[in-house]
Coordinates of C-alpha atoms in Angstrom, one line a residue:
M219 CA -10.8 -95.0 -11.8
D220 CA -11.6 -91.7 -13.5
I221 CA -13.6 -92.4 -16.6
L222 CA -11.4 -90.1 -18.7
S223 CA -8.4 -92.4 -17.9
T224 CA -10.2 -95.4 -19.6
P225 CA -8.1 -96.8 -22.4
V226 CA -9.6 -95.8 -25.8
N227 CA -9.7 -99.4 -27.1
F228 CA -12.7 -100.0 -24.8
L229 CA -14.8 -97.5 -26.8
K230 CA -17.3 -99.0 -29.3
G231 CA -16.0 -98.6 -32.8
V232 CA -12.3 -98.4 -31.9
G233 CA -10.8 -101.7 -30.8
P234 CA -7.2 -102.7 -30.3
T235 CA -6.0 -102.0 -33.9
R236 CA -7.5 -98.6 -34.2
A237 CA -6.4 -97.8 -30.6
E238 CA -2.8 -98.5 -31.5
L239 CA -3.0 -96.3 -34.6
L240 CA -4.5 -93.5 -32.5
R241 CA -1.7 -93.8 -29.9
K242 CA 1.1 -93.9 -32.5
E243 CA -0.2 -91.2 -34.8
L244 CA -2.1 -88.7 -32.6
N245 CA -0.9 -89.6 -29.1
I246 CA -4.5 -90.5 -28.1
S247 CA -4.6 -93.3 -25.6
T248 CA -7.5 -92.6 -23.3
Y249 CA -11.1 -91.3 -23.3
G250 CA -9.7 -88.0 -22.1
D251 CA -7.2 -87.7 -24.9
L252 CA -10.0 -88.3 -27.4
L253 CA -12.4 -85.9 -25.7
F254 CA -9.8 -83.1 -25.8
H255 CA -8.8 -83.7 -29.4
Y256 CA -10.8 -80.7 -30.7
P257 CA -11.7 -79.9 -34.3
F258 CA -9.4 -77.5 -36.0
R259 CA -12.0 -76.1 -38.4
Y260 CA -15.7 -76.6 -39.4
I261 CA -17.5 -77.0 -42.7
D262 CA -20.8 -75.1 -43.1
K263 CA -23.5 -77.6 -44.2
S264 CA -26.4 -75.3 -43.5
Q265 CA -27.5 -75.0 -47.2
I266 CA -28.8 -77.5 -49.6
Y267 CA -28.2 -76.7 -53.3
S268 CA -30.1 -78.0 -56.3
I269 CA -28.4 -79.6 -59.3
A270 CA -29.8 -77.1 -61.8
T271 CA -28.1 -74.2 -59.9
L272 CA -24.6 -75.6 -60.1
V273 CA -21.9 -73.5 -61.9
K274 CA -18.2 -73.9 -62.5
D275 CA -15.6 -73.4 -59.7
M276 CA -18.2 -73.8 -56.8
P277 CA -16.9 -74.8 -53.4
Y278 CA -18.1 -77.8 -51.5
I279 CA -21.9 -78.2 -51.8
Q280 CA -24.7 -80.3 -50.3
L281 CA -27.5 -82.0 -52.4
R282 CA -30.6 -83.9 -51.4
G283 CA -32.0 -86.6 -53.7
H284 CA -32.0 -90.3 -54.8
I285 CA -29.5 -92.6 -56.4
I286 CA -31.3 -94.0 -59.5
S287 CA -28.6 -96.3 -61.0
L288 CA -25.2 -97.8 -60.4
E289 CA -22.6 -98.7 -63.1
E290 CA -19.0 -99.9 -63.0
K291 CA -16.7 -98.8 -65.8
G292 CA -13.1 -99.3 -66.8
V293 CA -10.6 -102.0 -65.7
R294 CA -7.8 -102.1 -63.2
R295 CA -6.5 -98.6 -62.4
S296 CA -9.2 -96.9 -64.5
K297 CA -11.9 -98.9 -62.8
R298 CA -14.6 -96.7 -61.2
L299 CA -18.1 -96.8 -59.8
I300 CA -20.6 -94.3 -61.2
A301 CA -23.9 -93.5 -59.4
R302 CA -26.6 -91.4 -61.1
F303 CA -27.9 -89.0 -58.5
Q304 CA -31.2 -87.2 -59.1
D305 CA -33.0 -84.3 -57.3
T306 CA -36.1 -82.4 -58.4
T307 CA -34.1 -80.3 -60.8
G308 CA -31.6 -82.6 -62.6
I309 CA -29.1 -85.5 -62.5
I310 CA -25.4 -85.5 -61.6
D311 CA -22.8 -88.4 -61.6
L312 CA -21.2 -89.5 -58.3
V313 CA -17.8 -91.2 -58.9
W314 CA -15.6 -93.5 -56.8
F315 CA -12.2 -94.8 -57.7
K316 CA -11.4 -96.5 -54.4
G317 CA -13.5 -98.8 -52.2
T318 CA -15.9 -99.4 -55.0
R319 CA -16.9 -102.9 -53.8
W320 CA -17.9 -101.7 -50.3
I321 CA -19.7 -98.6 -51.6
K322 CA -21.7 -100.6 -54.2
S323 CA -22.9 -103.0 -51.5
A324 CA -23.8 -100.1 -49.1
I325 CA -25.8 -98.0 -51.6
K326 CA -29.5 -98.6 -51.7
L327 CA -31.2 -97.5 -55.0
N328 CA -34.1 -95.1 -54.7
N329 CA -33.3 -94.3 -51.1
E330 CA -33.0 -90.6 -50.2
Y331 CA -29.5 -89.3 -49.5
L332 CA -27.7 -86.2 -48.4
I333 CA -24.6 -85.8 -50.6
F334 CA -21.7 -83.5 -49.8
G335 CA -18.6 -82.8 -52.0
K336 CA -16.9 -80.5 -54.5
P337 CA -18.5 -80.5 -58.0
S338 CA -16.1 -80.6 -60.9
F339 CA -17.0 -80.1 -64.6
H340 CA -15.8 -82.8 -67.1
N341 CA -16.9 -83.6 -70.6
G342 CA -19.7 -81.0 -70.6
K343 CA -21.3 -82.1 -67.3
F344 CA -20.9 -81.9 -63.5
N345 CA -19.8 -84.8 -61.3
I346 CA -18.7 -85.2 -57.7
V347 CA -15.8 -87.5 -56.9
H348 CA -15.8 -89.5 -53.6
P349 CA -18.7 -87.6 -52.0
E350 CA -19.8 -88.0 -48.4
M351 CA -23.2 -89.7 -48.1
D352 CA -25.8 -89.8 -45.4
I353 CA -29.0 -91.8 -45.8
I354 CA -32.3 -90.1 -44.9
E355 CA -34.6 -92.4 -43.0
D356 CA -38.4 -92.0 -43.4
G357 CA -37.9 -88.6 -45.1
N358 CA -36.6 -87.1 -41.9
V359 CA -33.1 -85.5 -41.7
M360 CA -31.3 -83.4 -39.2
I361 CA -29.1 -81.1 -41.3
P362 CA -25.9 -80.2 -39.3
T363 CA -25.1 -76.5 -39.7
L364 CA -21.4 -77.1 -38.9
Q365 CA -19.4 -80.3 -39.5
P366 CA -16.2 -80.6 -37.4
V367 CA -12.9 -81.4 -39.2
Y368 CA -10.2 -83.1 -37.1
H369 CA -6.5 -83.4 -37.6
S370 CA -5.5 -86.8 -39.0
T371 CA -2.4 -88.2 -40.6
E372 CA -1.6 -89.9 -43.9
L373 CA -1.4 -93.3 -42.3
L374 CA -4.8 -92.9 -40.6
N375 CA -6.4 -91.8 -43.8
S376 CA -4.8 -94.8 -45.7
K377 CA -6.4 -97.1 -43.1
G378 CA -9.8 -95.6 -43.6
F379 CA -9.7 -93.6 -40.4
S380 CA -10.6 -90.2 -41.7
S381 CA -11.8 -87.0 -40.0
R382 CA -15.3 -88.3 -40.5
S383 CA -14.4 -91.5 -38.7
M384 CA -13.0 -89.5 -35.9
S385 CA -16.2 -87.5 -35.6
K386 CA -18.2 -90.8 -35.4
I387 CA -16.2 -92.3 -32.5
I388 CA -16.2 -88.9 -30.7
K389 CA -20.1 -88.9 -30.9
V390 CA -20.0 -92.4 -29.3
L391 CA -17.6 -91.1 -26.6
L392 CA -19.9 -88.2 -25.8
S393 CA -22.9 -90.4 -25.5
V394 CA -20.9 -92.5 -22.9
I395 CA -19.3 -89.9 -20.8
I396 CA -20.9 -86.4 -21.2
E397 CA -23.2 -86.8 -18.2
Q398 CA -20.1 -87.6 -16.1
V399 CA -18.1 -84.6 -17.0
E400 CA -17.4 -82.6 -13.9
E401 CA -17.4 -78.8 -13.6
I402 CA -14.0 -77.3 -12.7
L403 CA -14.9 -73.6 -12.3
S404 CA -16.9 -72.0 -9.5
P405 CA -20.5 -70.9 -10.1
E406 CA -19.4 -67.3 -9.4
I407 CA -16.8 -67.3 -12.2
I408 CA -19.2 -68.9 -14.7
T409 CA -22.0 -66.4 -13.9
K410 CA -19.7 -63.4 -13.8
L411 CA -18.2 -64.2 -17.2
N412 CA -21.4 -65.6 -18.7
L413 CA -19.7 -68.9 -19.6
P414 CA -21.4 -72.1 -20.6
S415 CA -20.9 -75.1 -18.4
R416 CA -18.0 -77.4 -19.1
K417 CA -20.4 -80.1 -20.2
E418 CA -22.1 -77.8 -22.7
A419 CA -18.8 -76.5 -24.0
L420 CA -17.4 -80.0 -24.7
L421 CA -20.6 -81.0 -26.4
H422 CA -20.8 -78.0 -28.6
I423 CA -17.1 -78.0 -29.6
H424 CA -17.6 -81.4 -31.1
L425 CA -21.3 -81.2 -32.1
P426 CA -22.1 -77.5 -32.7
D427 CA -25.8 -76.9 -33.3
S428 CA -25.2 -73.2 -34.1
L429 CA -22.4 -70.8 -34.7
K430 CA -23.4 -68.9 -31.5
N431 CA -23.0 -72.0 -29.4
L432 CA -19.7 -72.9 -31.1
I433 CA -18.3 -69.5 -30.3
R434 CA -19.5 -69.8 -26.6
A435 CA -17.9 -73.2 -26.4
Q436 CA -14.6 -72.0 -27.8
K437 CA -14.6 -69.0 -25.4
R438 CA -15.1 -71.3 -22.4
L439 CA -12.5 -73.9 -23.3
K440 CA -9.9 -71.1 -24.1
F441 CA -10.7 -69.5 -20.8
D442 CA -10.1 -72.9 -19.0
E443 CA -6.7 -73.3 -20.7
F444 CA -5.5 -69.7 -19.9
F445 CA -7.0 -69.8 -16.4
F446 CA -5.2 -72.9 -15.3
L447 CA -2.0 -71.9 -17.1
Q448 CA -2.1 -68.7 -15.0
L449 CA -2.7 -70.7 -11.8
H450 CA 0.2 -73.0 -12.7
L451 CA 2.6 -70.1 -13.5
L452 CA 1.5 -68.2 -10.4
N453 CA 2.2 -71.3 -8.3
I454 CA 5.7 -71.5 -9.9
K455 CA 6.2 -67.8 -9.0
L456 CA 5.1 -68.2 -5.4
N457 CA 7.2 -71.4 -5.0
N458 CA 10.3 -69.6 -6.5
K459 CA 9.9 -66.8 -4.0
K460 CA 9.7 -69.2 -1.1
Q461 CA 12.5 -71.5 -2.4
F462 CA 15.0 -69.1 -4.0
K463 CA 16.7 -66.7 -1.7
G464 CA 18.1 -63.6 -3.5
Y465 CA 20.7 -60.9 -2.9
G466 CA 19.5 -57.9 -1.0
F467 CA 20.5 -54.5 -2.5
P468 CA 19.7 -52.2 0.4
V469 CA 22.1 -49.4 -0.7
L470 CA 21.5 -46.7 -3.3
G471 CA 25.1 -45.6 -3.3
D472 CA 27.6 -43.0 -4.5
T473 CA 28.1 -44.3 -8.0
F474 CA 24.4 -44.4 -8.8
N475 CA 23.8 -40.9 -7.3
N476 CA 26.8 -39.4 -9.0
F477 CA 25.8 -40.8 -12.4
Y478 CA 22.2 -39.8 -11.9
K479 CA 23.0 -36.2 -10.8
N480 CA 26.1 -35.4 -12.8
D481 CA 26.2 -37.5 -15.9
L482 CA 22.6 -37.7 -17.1
S483 CA 22.0 -34.7 -19.3
F484 CA 18.2 -35.2 -19.3
E485 CA 15.4 -36.1 -16.9
L486 CA 14.0 -39.7 -16.8
T487 CA 10.5 -40.0 -18.1
N488 CA 7.8 -40.7 -15.5
A489 CA 7.5 -44.3 -17.0
Q490 CA 11.2 -44.9 -16.5
K491 CA 11.0 -43.6 -12.9
R492 CA 8.0 -45.8 -12.2
V493 CA 9.7 -48.9 -13.6
L494 CA 12.9 -48.2 -11.7
K495 CA 10.9 -47.9 -8.5
E496 CA 9.3 -51.3 -9.1
I497 CA 12.8 -52.8 -9.7
R498 CA 14.1 -51.1 -6.5
I499 CA 11.4 -52.7 -4.4
D500 CA 12.2 -56.1 -5.8
L501 CA 16.0 -55.7 -5.2
K502 CA 15.5 -54.7 -1.5
N503 CA 13.9 -58.1 -0.8
N504 CA 16.0 -61.1 -0.1
H505 CA 14.1 -63.0 -2.9
Q506 CA 15.1 -63.4 -6.5
M507 CA 13.7 -60.8 -8.8
N508 CA 12.1 -62.1 -12.1
R509 CA 10.8 -59.1 -14.0
L510 CA 9.9 -58.5 -17.6
L511 CA 10.7 -55.0 -18.9
Q512 CA 8.7 -54.1 -22.0
G513 CA 9.1 -50.9 -24.0
D514 CA 9.3 -49.7 -27.6
V515 CA 12.7 -49.1 -29.3
G516 CA 13.9 -45.7 -28.0
S517 CA 11.9 -45.8 -24.8
G518 CA 14.9 -46.0 -22.6
K519 CA 15.1 -49.7 -21.5
T520 CA 18.9 -49.8 -21.7
L521 CA 19.2 -46.8 -19.4
V522 CA 17.0 -48.5 -16.8
A523 CA 19.1 -51.6 -17.1
L524 CA 22.3 -49.5 -16.7
L525 CA 20.9 -47.8 -13.5
T526 CA 19.9 -51.2 -12.1
M527 CA 23.5 -52.5 -12.7
L528 CA 24.8 -49.4 -10.8
I529 CA 22.6 -50.4 -7.9
A530 CA 24.2 -53.8 -8.0
F531 CA 27.7 -52.3 -8.2
D532 CA 27.1 -50.0 -5.2
N533 CA 26.1 -53.1 -3.2
N534 CA 29.4 -54.8 -4.2
Y535 CA 27.9 -57.3 -6.7
Q536 CA 28.6 -58.1 -10.3
S537 CA 26.2 -57.8 -13.2
C538 CA 26.0 -59.2 -16.7
L539 CA 24.0 -58.2 -19.8
M540 CA 23.3 -60.9 -22.4
A541 CA 22.3 -59.9 -26.0
P542 CA 21.2 -62.2 -28.8
T543 CA 23.8 -61.0 -31.4
E544 CA 27.4 -59.9 -31.4
I545 CA 26.5 -56.6 -33.1
L546 CA 23.9 -55.8 -30.4
A547 CA 26.3 -56.8 -27.6
I548 CA 29.0 -54.5 -29.0
Q549 CA 26.5 -51.6 -29.3
H550 CA 25.5 -52.1 -25.6
F551 CA 29.2 -52.3 -24.6
N552 CA 30.1 -49.1 -26.4
T553 CA 27.0 -47.2 -25.1
I554 CA 27.4 -48.3 -21.5
S555 CA 31.2 -47.7 -21.5
E556 CA 30.6 -44.2 -22.9
N557 CA 27.9 -43.4 -20.3
L558 CA 30.1 -44.6 -17.4
S559 CA 33.3 -43.1 -18.6
N560 CA 33.3 -40.8 -15.5
Q561 CA 32.6 -43.6 -13.1
E562 CA 35.1 -46.1 -11.7
V563 CA 33.2 -49.2 -13.0
N564 CA 35.1 -51.9 -14.9
I565 CA 33.2 -53.1 -17.9
A566 CA 34.2 -56.0 -20.2
L567 CA 32.9 -57.6 -23.5
L568 CA 32.7 -61.3 -24.1
T569 CA 31.5 -62.7 -27.5
G570 CA 32.2 -65.7 -29.8
S571 CA 34.9 -63.6 -31.4
T572 CA 36.9 -63.0 -28.2
S573 CA 40.3 -64.6 -28.6
S574 CA 41.5 -67.4 -26.3
K575 CA 44.2 -65.2 -24.8
E576 CA 41.7 -62.4 -24.0
R577 CA 39.2 -65.0 -22.6
K578 CA 41.8 -66.3 -20.1
V579 CA 42.5 -62.8 -18.8
L580 CA 38.8 -62.0 -18.7
H581 CA 38.0 -65.2 -16.8
E582 CA 40.6 -64.5 -14.1
K583 CA 39.3 -60.9 -13.7
L584 CA 35.7 -62.2 -13.3
I585 CA 36.6 -64.7 -10.6
N586 CA 38.7 -62.1 -8.8
G587 CA 35.9 -59.5 -8.9
D588 CA 37.9 -57.1 -11.0
I589 CA 35.2 -56.9 -13.7
N590 CA 32.0 -55.3 -12.4
I591 CA 29.8 -55.5 -15.5
L592 CA 30.1 -58.1 -18.2
I593 CA 28.3 -57.7 -21.5
G594 CA 28.1 -60.4 -24.2
T595 CA 26.3 -63.0 -26.2
H596 CA 25.6 -66.7 -25.6
A597 CA 29.3 -66.9 -24.7
L598 CA 28.3 -65.7 -21.2
I599 CA 26.6 -69.1 -20.4
E600 CA 29.7 -71.2 -21.2
D601 CA 30.7 -73.4 -18.2
S602 CA 34.2 -71.7 -18.2
V603 CA 32.7 -68.3 -17.4
R604 CA 32.6 -68.0 -13.6
F605 CA 31.9 -65.0 -11.4
K606 CA 33.0 -63.9 -7.9
N607 CA 29.5 -62.7 -6.9
L608 CA 27.1 -62.4 -9.8
A609 CA 23.8 -61.0 -8.5
L610 CA 22.1 -59.4 -11.5
V611 CA 21.5 -60.8 -15.0
I612 CA 19.9 -58.7 -17.7
I613 CA 18.7 -60.3 -20.9
D614 CA 17.9 -58.2 -24.0
E615 CA 15.3 -59.5 -26.4
Q616 CA 14.5 -62.4 -24.0
H617 CA 12.4 -64.3 -26.5
R618 CA 15.6 -65.1 -28.4
F619 CA 16.9 -67.2 -25.5
G620 CA 15.5 -70.5 -24.3
V621 CA 14.6 -71.3 -20.7
A622 CA 17.6 -73.7 -20.4
Q623 CA 19.9 -71.0 -21.5
R624 CA 18.6 -68.5 -19.0
A625 CA 18.7 -71.2 -16.3
K626 CA 22.5 -71.7 -16.9
L627 CA 23.1 -68.1 -15.6
W628 CA 21.2 -69.0 -12.5
K629 CA 23.8 -71.6 -11.6
K630 CA 26.8 -69.3 -11.7
N631 CA 26.5 -68.6 -8.0
K632 CA 25.3 -70.0 -4.6
Y633 CA 22.0 -68.0 -4.9
P634 CA 20.2 -67.4 -8.2
P635 CA 20.8 -63.8 -9.4
H636 CA 18.1 -61.3 -9.9
M637 CA 16.7 -61.6 -13.5
L638 CA 15.6 -58.6 -15.6
V639 CA 14.5 -59.6 -19.1
M640 CA 13.8 -56.9 -21.7
T641 CA 11.7 -56.9 -24.9
A642 CA 10.7 -54.4 -27.5
T643 CA 7.9 -56.6 -28.8
P644 CA 4.6 -54.9 -28.0
I645 CA 2.5 -57.3 -25.8
P646 CA -0.8 -56.3 -24.3
R647 CA -0.6 -56.4 -20.5
T648 CA -3.2 -59.1 -20.1
L649 CA -1.4 -61.3 -22.7
S650 CA 2.0 -60.7 -21.2
M651 CA 0.6 -61.8 -17.8
T652 CA -0.6 -65.0 -19.5
L653 CA 2.6 -65.6 -21.5
Y654 CA 4.9 -64.6 -18.7
G655 CA 2.8 -65.5 -15.6
D656 CA 6.0 -66.4 -13.8
L657 CA 7.4 -62.9 -14.3
D658 CA 6.4 -59.6 -12.8
V659 CA 5.8 -57.1 -15.7
S660 CA 7.0 -53.5 -16.0
I661 CA 6.0 -51.4 -19.0
I662 CA 7.7 -48.2 -20.3
D663 CA 4.7 -46.8 -22.0
E664 CA 6.2 -43.3 -22.7
L665 CA 9.0 -42.0 -24.9
P666 CA 11.6 -39.4 -24.0
P667 CA 10.8 -35.9 -25.2
G668 CA 11.6 -35.5 -28.9
R669 CA 11.4 -39.2 -29.7
K670 CA 8.7 -40.1 -32.2
S671 CA 6.6 -43.1 -31.4
V672 CA 7.1 -46.2 -33.4
K673 CA 4.5 -47.0 -36.0
T674 CA 3.9 -50.6 -36.9
L675 CA 2.1 -51.6 -40.1
W676 CA 1.3 -55.0 -41.6
K677 CA 1.4 -55.3 -45.4
S678 CA 0.8 -58.3 -47.6
D679 CA 2.9 -59.3 -50.6
S680 CA 0.3 -57.7 -52.8
S681 CA 1.5 -54.3 -51.6
R682 CA 5.1 -55.0 -52.6
L683 CA 5.3 -52.3 -55.3
Q684 CA 3.8 -49.8 -52.9
I685 CA 6.4 -50.7 -50.3
I686 CA 9.3 -50.4 -52.8
D687 CA 8.1 -46.9 -53.7
F688 CA 7.8 -45.9 -50.1
M689 CA 11.4 -47.2 -49.4
K690 CA 12.7 -45.2 -52.3
E691 CA 11.0 -42.0 -51.0
Q692 CA 12.6 -42.5 -47.6
I693 CA 16.1 -43.1 -49.1
N694 CA 15.7 -40.0 -51.2
L695 CA 15.0 -38.1 -48.0
G696 CA 18.4 -39.3 -46.6
R697 CA 17.1 -42.1 -44.4
Q698 CA 18.2 -45.7 -44.2
I699 CA 16.1 -48.9 -44.5
Y700 CA 16.6 -52.2 -42.7
V701 CA 15.1 -55.3 -44.2
V702 CA 15.1 -58.4 -41.9
F703 CA 14.8 -62.0 -43.2
P704 CA 14.1 -65.1 -41.1
L705 CA 16.7 -67.2 -42.8
I706 CA 20.2 -66.6 -44.2
E707 CA 20.0 -69.4 -46.8
E708 CA 17.2 -71.4 -48.3
S709 CA 15.9 -74.2 -46.1
E710 CA 14.4 -77.5 -47.2
K711 CA 12.2 -77.6 -44.1
L712 CA 11.0 -74.0 -43.8
D713 CA 9.1 -72.2 -46.5
Y714 CA 10.4 -68.7 -45.8
K715 CA 12.2 -66.2 -48.0
D716 CA 15.9 -66.2 -47.2
L717 CA 18.4 -63.4 -47.0
I718 CA 20.3 -64.5 -50.2
E719 CA 17.2 -64.5 -52.3
G720 CA 15.9 -61.3 -50.7
Y721 CA 19.3 -59.5 -51.3
N722 CA 19.2 -60.4 -55.0
D723 CA 15.6 -59.1 -55.3
L724 CA 16.5 -55.9 -53.6
V725 CA 19.6 -55.3 -55.7
R726 CA 17.3 -55.5 -58.8
E727 CA 14.9 -53.0 -57.3
F728 CA 17.7 -50.7 -55.9
P729 CA 20.5 -50.7 -58.5
L730 CA 23.9 -49.1 -58.3
P731 CA 25.0 -46.3 -58.4
E732 CA 21.8 -44.7 -57.2
Y733 CA 21.4 -47.1 -54.3
Q734 CA 23.7 -49.1 -52.0
V735 CA 22.5 -52.4 -50.6
S736 CA 24.6 -54.1 -47.9
V737 CA 24.2 -57.4 -46.1
V738 CA 24.9 -58.3 -42.4
H739 CA 24.3 -61.7 -40.8
G740 CA 25.5 -63.9 -37.9
K741 CA 27.8 -66.1 -40.0
M742 CA 30.0 -63.1 -41.1
K743 CA 33.4 -62.4 -39.6
P744 CA 33.2 -59.6 -37.0
A745 CA 35.5 -57.3 -39.1
D746 CA 33.2 -57.7 -42.1
K747 CA 30.1 -57.0 -40.0
E748 CA 31.7 -53.9 -38.5
Y749 CA 32.7 -52.7 -42.0
E750 CA 29.1 -53.2 -43.4
M751 CA 27.5 -51.5 -40.3
K752 CA 29.7 -48.4 -40.8
R753 CA 28.9 -48.0 -44.5

């Protein structure tokens, strides 16, 4: 049996009770689970302070000295153990309110200790409450530069199983298994990327002897995660291409050509042409296309999507475009309908607001093939929505939809339709390949002539007044401002500012009659949303 599969209760210092706690609280059942339970931060313990140099509001500090006396004070809840700790420059009190009996029995007077904790100032003098303590044997001490801090839970802490306890059992684990850790990368990759061995990385992530080695360990372990995620996703992609047959679009027909030559009043950018060519190559194959189309707002993604739907139409197939909100779906419907007004293409809109009567007619037309392009929201994935020959699905703002939602559209036909998912979120190519390794990636990295590039800035709440002034300047120039909030109403679970609170704040900053502030959100009636959008 692989040693990493060994149940954690066999490790010295764990036992059945702790093992059960680790399983329930942190999902740690085996040596491997424990080994890959990495610290989430580190405490710098490279410096030893002297008592005489302490000042108010200091962070955590480390002292070296002797405990010269012990005294218990108070009764019941106020009972505490006070140790007088002395170094060469002064004396400070160490105070414990819990576990006093065990601590008293463990402390050895006049032995040398390393003390770590946060100093507080009370009644004119410093003290440290519940410090960490390490005894120094024979005057020799190895001072750790970085102490790992592990995720724990309230129950584990209440049972005396703290981050420090976790560190101790991981040290035991490393002493047992580190020499048996196998390398999983080739020597060529390790040499080319100047990576430490897997054994070194796992040792230094838990027991870093320097910041340099910690950074190297983190780099190696992050690389491993991304590398094997990439392999897994590429394997999925290859299997999909083998397993899922797709619809071939061999024809670039009359409707596409007529629209391209007669109805487009401008030339496509080179980036749009390149992306369209990449899509065309996918559509010619009898395998399902899975492609991510990334481009800034105004880069022309919707036009590329429209041209792709015309290719499907010329090959006698249906298409659908799914948007995350009703407002966006209506905008797409109006834009595409207007662009195709000279072409004999039947376009329909399906949202949550579509009446039962309209839905019934629409469902019949879809099954009969009378609707060529369907645009809508989540309503498209309802079981009642069936197509005659759906061969192309386009999803706008794809991160707003889950995998299960997208997969529902796959099952509308015998063969899974071609998938084109669009996003305006700027993602570096290398990161997009990691996040969307199961997708081919096309990027529109060029804006049409006359379009200004989008500038993205990050500002903290401390710049609030500056931002308000900037917004007023833009409004006075005749421009509009959109403010987006993550929640409509206050949430007990999420600590985010909500729309209602934000609206009240904005109304105070932008009062009538000089300014007009409107609200639009997903819970409003369609007529109300339309009214607000037109204001």
